[in-house]
Amino acid sequence: GNCAAAGPEQGTRDHRMKLTAKTDLEAPVEVLHASLADTPGWEREAIRRGIAVERPADMPVAGIGAGWLIRVPFRGRARRVLLRLDDLVPDRSIAYSFEGRAMTGTSQFETKALSPKRSRLRVTLEVKPRTLAARLFLNTLRLARRRVEARFEKRLGQLAARVEERYAREKVMRK
C-alpha cells in the first residue's frame, strides 16, 4: 500500500514524542484486523527476530489486559518491556501500552474499510521518557525527525505488504 506519515509531535513539558502514519491496503478490513489481532502469530514473529517473549502469570492470556514481558535487544543491551493489550474493537481498533525502565508509551492501530476489498491502517505511537537518558535519546530522534518518520513509514509498509500477501495466499487457497 501507499504510506503517509505525520511527524513526531513534541509535547511542551513532558517531552513525549508522537509518530503517526497511515497506509491503504488491498485487503478487506476484516482480514487486516484479524492479522493485527493474531497475537500468537506476533509472538512467533518476535521470537524469530530474537526477542524473548514471556507471558506474565498475573495477566490474562487473551483479550483486554493480556500482557507480554519482552526483552528487546536495543543499543547493545536487552531492554525489558511490559506490553499490555488495552483495547480491542473488532474491525476498528487495537490499542497497546508499554512500560520499560526508561520509557512508557502507547500504540494505537486503527482500521477502516475503504471498500469491500480495500482498507486503511493508521498507526499512532506515543513515547514518554522516564529518565534523563531517555529524554536525551528522544531529543536526538527529534533532530533526525525525517529519518525516524521514513523508518516508521517503511515498517508500516512492510506490515501492510505482509497482510496483503497473506490475504492473497488465503484467496488462492479458497479457490
PDB file of C-alpha atoms in Angstrom:
ATOM      1  CA  GLY A   1       0.000   0.000   0.000  1.00  0.00           C
ATOM      2  CA  ASN A   2       0.979   3.656  -0.080  1.00  0.00           C
ATOM      3  CA  CYS A   3       2.209   5.246   3.146  1.00  0.00           C
ATOM      4  CA  ALA A   4       1.965   8.713   4.597  1.00  0.00           C
ATOM      5  CA  ALA A   5       3.254   9.974   7.923  1.00  0.00           C
ATOM      6  CA  ALA A   6       2.521  12.906  10.136  1.00  0.00           C
ATOM      7  CA  GLY A   7       5.610  13.641  12.128  1.00  0.00           C
ATOM      8  CA  PRO A   8       6.619  13.461  15.720  1.00  0.00           C
ATOM      9  CA  GLU A   9       4.693  15.997  17.737  1.00  0.00           C
ATOM     10  CA  GLN A  10       6.524  17.453  20.653  1.00  0.00           C
ATOM     11  CA  GLY A  11       4.818  17.904  23.989  1.00  0.00           C
ATOM     12  CA  THR A  12       5.765  21.022  25.886  1.00  0.00           C
ATOM     13  CA  ARG A  13       6.834  19.882  29.333  1.00  0.00           C
ATOM     14  CA  ASP A  14       6.604  16.102  29.324  1.00  0.00           C
ATOM     15  CA  HIS A  15       8.970  15.561  26.361  1.00  0.00           C
ATOM     16  CA  ARG A  16       6.752  12.952  24.724  1.00  0.00           C
ATOM     17  CA  MET A  17       7.195  12.019  21.085  1.00  0.00           C
ATOM     18  CA  LYS A  18       4.334  11.020  18.824  1.00  0.00           C
ATOM     19  CA  LEU A  19       4.521   9.354  15.414  1.00  0.00           C
ATOM     20  CA  THR A  20       1.530   8.763  13.140  1.00  0.00           C
ATOM     21  CA  ALA A  21       1.452   7.024   9.778  1.00  0.00           C
ATOM     22  CA  LYS A  22      -1.202   5.501   7.562  1.00  0.00           C
ATOM     23  CA  THR A  23      -1.316   3.160   4.625  1.00  0.00           C
ATOM     24  CA  ASP A  24      -4.007   1.745   2.322  1.00  0.00           C
ATOM     25  CA  LEU A  25      -4.142  -1.998   1.703  1.00  0.00           C
ATOM     26  CA  GLU A  26      -5.552  -4.297  -0.963  1.00  0.00           C
ATOM     27  CA  ALA A  27      -7.300  -6.443   1.662  1.00  0.00           C
ATOM     28  CA  PRO A  28     -10.699  -6.282   3.403  1.00  0.00           C
ATOM     29  CA  VAL A  29     -10.809  -4.600   6.819  1.00  0.00           C
ATOM     30  CA  GLU A  30     -11.734  -7.934   8.487  1.00  0.00           C
ATOM     31  CA  VAL A  31      -8.535  -9.535   7.137  1.00  0.00           C
ATOM     32  CA  LEU A  32      -6.425  -6.550   8.229  1.00  0.00           C
ATOM     33  CA  HIS A  33      -7.893  -6.522  11.735  1.00  0.00           C
ATOM     34  CA  ALA A  34      -7.591 -10.320  12.107  1.00  0.00           C
ATOM     35  CA  SER A  35      -3.888 -10.080  11.143  1.00  0.00           C
ATOM     36  CA  LEU A  36      -3.261  -7.336  13.693  1.00  0.00           C
ATOM     37  CA  ALA A  37      -5.149  -9.255  16.407  1.00  0.00           C
ATOM     38  CA  ASP A  38      -3.246 -12.524  15.749  1.00  0.00           C
ATOM     39  CA  THR A  39      -1.163 -12.409  18.940  1.00  0.00           C
ATOM     40  CA  PRO A  40       0.203 -15.985  18.626  1.00  0.00           C
ATOM     41  CA  GLY A  41       1.477 -15.046  15.160  1.00  0.00           C
ATOM     42  CA  TRP A  42       3.122 -11.868  16.508  1.00  0.00           C
ATOM     43  CA  GLU A  43       4.709 -13.839  19.359  1.00  0.00           C
ATOM     44  CA  ARG A  44       6.241 -16.293  16.842  1.00  0.00           C
ATOM     45  CA  GLU A  45       7.446 -13.373  14.691  1.00  0.00           C
ATOM     46  CA  ALA A  46       9.088 -11.676  17.704  1.00  0.00           C
ATOM     47  CA  ILE A  47      10.849 -14.903  18.741  1.00  0.00           C
ATOM     48  CA  ARG A  48      12.107 -15.401  15.150  1.00  0.00           C
ATOM     49  CA  ARG A  49      13.599 -11.881  15.368  1.00  0.00           C
ATOM     50  CA  GLY A  50      15.493 -12.700  18.569  1.00  0.00           C
ATOM     51  CA  ILE A  51      13.068 -11.057  21.008  1.00  0.00           C
ATOM     52  CA  ALA A  52      12.434 -13.007  24.207  1.00  0.00           C
ATOM     53  CA  VAL A  53       8.685 -13.233  24.937  1.00  0.00           C
ATOM     54  CA  GLU A  54       7.166 -14.283  28.273  1.00  0.00           C
ATOM     55  CA  ARG A  55       3.545 -14.316  29.394  1.00  0.00           C
ATOM     56  CA  PRO A  56       3.230 -12.884  32.934  1.00  0.00           C
ATOM     57  CA  ALA A  57       1.241 -15.242  35.191  1.00  0.00           C
ATOM     58  CA  ASP A  58      -0.788 -12.381  36.660  1.00  0.00           C
ATOM     59  CA  MET A  59      -2.126 -11.196  33.271  1.00  0.00           C
ATOM     60  CA  PRO A  60      -4.802 -12.783  31.063  1.00  0.00           C
ATOM     61  CA  VAL A  61      -3.595 -14.881  28.120  1.00  0.00           C
ATOM     62  CA  ALA A  62      -6.052 -13.262  25.687  1.00  0.00           C
ATOM     63  CA  GLY A  63      -8.329 -10.250  25.431  1.00  0.00           C
ATOM     64  CA  ILE A  64      -8.089  -6.850  27.078  1.00  0.00           C
ATOM     65  CA  GLY A  65      -5.477  -6.877  29.826  1.00  0.00           C
ATOM     66  CA  ALA A  66      -3.408  -9.608  28.145  1.00  0.00           C
ATOM     67  CA  GLY A  67       0.271  -8.965  28.595  1.00  0.00           C
ATOM     68  CA  TRP A  68       3.720  -9.884  27.395  1.00  0.00           C
ATOM     69  CA  LEU A  69       7.059  -9.314  29.047  1.00  0.00           C
ATOM     70  CA  ILE A  70       9.504  -8.851  26.198  1.00  0.00           C
ATOM     71  CA  ARG A  71      13.269  -8.396  26.131  1.00  0.00           C
ATOM     72  CA  VAL A  72      14.298  -6.417  23.067  1.00  0.00           C
ATOM     73  CA  PRO A  73      17.955  -6.050  22.078  1.00  0.00           C
ATOM     74  CA  PHE A  74      18.496  -2.297  21.680  1.00  0.00           C
ATOM     75  CA  ARG A  75      21.752  -0.328  21.614  1.00  0.00           C
ATOM     76  CA  GLY A  76      23.781  -3.287  22.824  1.00  0.00           C
ATOM     77  CA  ARG A  77      21.566  -4.195  25.802  1.00  0.00           C
ATOM     78  CA  ALA A  78      18.441  -6.279  26.377  1.00  0.00           C
ATOM     79  CA  ARG A  79      15.617  -3.866  27.282  1.00  0.00           C
ATOM     80  CA  ARG A  80      12.739  -5.302  29.300  1.00  0.00           C
ATOM     81  CA  VAL A  81       9.320  -4.008  28.296  1.00  0.00           C
ATOM     82  CA  LEU A  82       5.882  -4.933  29.604  1.00  0.00           C
ATOM     83  CA  LEU A  83       3.379  -4.804  26.737  1.00  0.00           C
ATOM     84  CA  ARG A  84      -0.355  -4.805  27.527  1.00  0.00           C
ATOM     85  CA  LEU A  85      -3.449  -5.027  25.315  1.00  0.00           C
ATOM     86  CA  ASP A  86      -5.618  -2.091  26.441  1.00  0.00           C
ATOM     87  CA  ASP A  87      -8.456  -2.049  23.932  1.00  0.00           C
ATOM     88  CA  LEU A  88      -9.801  -4.115  21.048  1.00  0.00           C
ATOM     89  CA  VAL A  89     -12.785  -3.089  18.913  1.00  0.00           C
ATOM     90  CA  PRO A  90     -13.363  -5.657  16.108  1.00  0.00           C
ATOM     91  CA  ASP A  91     -12.626  -4.245  12.634  1.00  0.00           C
ATOM     92  CA  ARG A  92     -11.991  -0.776  14.154  1.00  0.00           C
ATOM     93  CA  SER A  93      -9.008  -0.546  16.519  1.00  0.00           C
ATOM     94  CA  ILE A  94      -6.442  -2.202  18.772  1.00  0.00           C
ATOM     95  CA  ALA A  95      -4.548  -0.315  21.469  1.00  0.00           C
ATOM     96  CA  TYR A  96      -1.483  -1.319  23.483  1.00  0.00           C
ATOM     97  CA  SER A  97       0.501   0.324  26.243  1.00  0.00           C
ATOM     98  CA  PHE A  98       4.114  -0.445  27.070  1.00  0.00           C
ATOM     99  CA  GLU A  99       6.276   0.202  30.069  1.00  0.00           C
ATOM    100  CA  GLY A 100      10.013  -0.050  30.351  1.00  0.00           C
ATOM    101  CA  ARG A 101      12.539   1.231  32.857  1.00  0.00           C
ATOM    102  CA  ALA A 102      13.390   4.260  30.713  1.00  0.00           C
ATOM    103  CA  MET A 103      10.207   4.855  28.684  1.00  0.00           C
ATOM    104  CA  THR A 104       6.458   4.292  28.613  1.00  0.00           C
ATOM    105  CA  GLY A 105       4.015   4.726  25.806  1.00  0.00           C
ATOM    106  CA  THR A 106       1.026   3.689  23.776  1.00  0.00           C
ATOM    107  CA  SER A 107       0.381   2.392  20.292  1.00  0.00           C
ATOM    108  CA  GLN A 108      -2.956   2.582  18.529  1.00  0.00           C
ATOM    109  CA  PHE A 109      -3.859   0.651  15.364  1.00  0.00           C
ATOM    110  CA  GLU A 110      -6.991   1.990  13.669  1.00  0.00           C
ATOM    111  CA  THR A 111      -8.556   0.076  10.786  1.00  0.00           C
ATOM    112  CA  LYS A 112     -11.145   1.363   8.337  1.00  0.00           C
ATOM    113  CA  ALA A 113     -12.913  -0.159   5.332  1.00  0.00           C
ATOM    114  CA  LEU A 114     -12.411   1.847   2.126  1.00  0.00           C
ATOM    115  CA  SER A 115     -14.352  -0.679   0.018  1.00  0.00           C
ATOM    116  CA  PRO A 116     -15.206  -4.399   0.402  1.00  0.00           C
ATOM    117  CA  LYS A 117     -11.659  -5.340  -0.702  1.00  0.00           C
ATOM    118  CA  ARG A 118      -9.621  -2.307   0.455  1.00  0.00           C
ATOM    119  CA  SER A 119      -8.807  -0.944   3.874  1.00  0.00           C
ATOM    120  CA  ARG A 120      -6.765   1.719   5.637  1.00  0.00           C
ATOM    121  CA  LEU A 121      -4.473   1.272   8.625  1.00  0.00           C
ATOM    122  CA  ARG A 122      -3.500   4.243  10.758  1.00  0.00           C
ATOM    123  CA  VAL A 123      -0.852   3.703  13.451  1.00  0.00           C
ATOM    124  CA  THR A 124      -0.062   6.140  16.240  1.00  0.00           C
ATOM    125  CA  LEU A 125       2.907   5.588  18.544  1.00  0.00           C
ATOM    126  CA  GLU A 126       3.466   7.825  21.545  1.00  0.00           C
ATOM    127  CA  VAL A 127       6.559   7.517  23.726  1.00  0.00           C
ATOM    128  CA  LYS A 128       7.242   9.258  27.051  1.00  0.00           C
ATOM    129  CA  PRO A 129      10.686   9.257  28.677  1.00  0.00           C
ATOM    130  CA  ARG A 130      11.069   8.252  32.341  1.00  0.00           C
ATOM    131  CA  THR A 131      14.763   9.052  32.654  1.00  0.00           C
ATOM    132  CA  LEU A 132      17.077  11.851  31.608  1.00  0.00           C
ATOM    133  CA  ALA A 133      18.921   9.491  29.249  1.00  0.00           C
ATOM    134  CA  ALA A 134      15.622   8.573  27.562  1.00  0.00           C
ATOM    135  CA  ARG A 135      14.718  12.264  27.281  1.00  0.00           C
ATOM    136  CA  LEU A 136      18.053  12.975  25.593  1.00  0.00           C
ATOM    137  CA  PHE A 137      17.546   9.987  23.287  1.00  0.00           C
ATOM    138  CA  LEU A 138      14.092  11.279  22.234  1.00  0.00           C
ATOM    139  CA  ASN A 139      15.609  14.721  21.612  1.00  0.00           C
ATOM    140  CA  THR A 140      18.164  13.067  19.307  1.00  0.00           C
ATOM    141  CA  LEU A 141      15.308  11.331  17.450  1.00  0.00           C
ATOM    142  CA  ARG A 142      13.520  14.676  17.055  1.00  0.00           C
ATOM    143  CA  LEU A 143      16.646  16.108  15.422  1.00  0.00           C
ATOM    144  CA  ALA A 144      16.600  13.189  12.946  1.00  0.00           C
ATOM    145  CA  ARG A 145      12.816  13.523  12.566  1.00  0.00           C
ATOM    146  CA  ARG A 146      12.583  12.899   8.823  1.00  0.00           C
ATOM    147  CA  ARG A 147      14.704   9.731   9.067  1.00  0.00           C
ATOM    148  CA  VAL A 148      12.611   8.488  12.017  1.00  0.00           C
ATOM    149  CA  GLU A 149       9.388   9.172  10.082  1.00  0.00           C
ATOM    150  CA  ALA A 150      10.770   7.421   6.990  1.00  0.00           C
ATOM    151  CA  ARG A 151      11.685   4.310   9.046  1.00  0.00           C
ATOM    152  CA  PHE A 152       8.260   4.321  10.722  1.00  0.00           C
ATOM    153  CA  GLU A 153       6.559   4.530   7.303  1.00  0.00           C
ATOM    154  CA  LYS A 154       8.830   1.787   5.918  1.00  0.00           C
ATOM    155  CA  ARG A 155       7.914  -0.559   8.807  1.00  0.00           C
ATOM    156  CA  LEU A 156       4.222   0.182   8.276  1.00  0.00           C
ATOM    157  CA  GLY A 157       4.648  -0.547   4.564  1.00  0.00           C
ATOM    158  CA  GLN A 158       6.289  -3.899   5.415  1.00  0.00           C
ATOM    159  CA  LEU A 159       3.405  -4.745   7.755  1.00  0.00           C
ATOM    160  CA  ALA A 160       0.865  -3.834   5.046  1.00  0.00           C
ATOM    161  CA  ALA A 161       2.716  -5.962   2.474  1.00  0.00           C
ATOM    162  CA  ARG A 162       2.633  -8.965   4.859  1.00  0.00           C
ATOM    163  CA  VAL A 163      -1.110  -8.599   5.381  1.00  0.00           C
ATOM    164  CA  GLU A 164      -1.692  -8.273   1.609  1.00  0.00           C
ATOM    165  CA  GLU A 165       0.488 -11.345   0.876  1.00  0.00           C
ATOM    166  CA  ARG A 166      -1.339 -13.391   3.499  1.00  0.00           C
ATOM    167  CA  TYR A 167      -4.706 -12.306   2.073  1.00  0.00           C
ATOM    168  CA  ALA A 168      -3.607 -13.170  -1.491  1.00  0.00           C
ATOM    169  CA  ARG A 169      -2.368 -16.631  -0.348  1.00  0.00           C
ATOM    170  CA  GLU A 170      -5.632 -17.359   1.501  1.00  0.00           C
ATOM    171  CA  LYS A 171      -7.661 -16.181  -1.502  1.00  0.00           C
ATOM    172  CA  VAL A 172      -5.771 -18.613  -3.761  1.00  0.00           C
ATOM    173  CA  MET A 173      -6.268 -21.449  -1.245  1.00  0.00           C
ATOM    174  CA  ARG A 174     -10.044 -20.789  -1.065  1.00  0.00           C
ATOM    175  CA  LYS A 175     -10.485 -21.217  -4.837  1.00  0.00           C
TER     176      LYS A 175
END
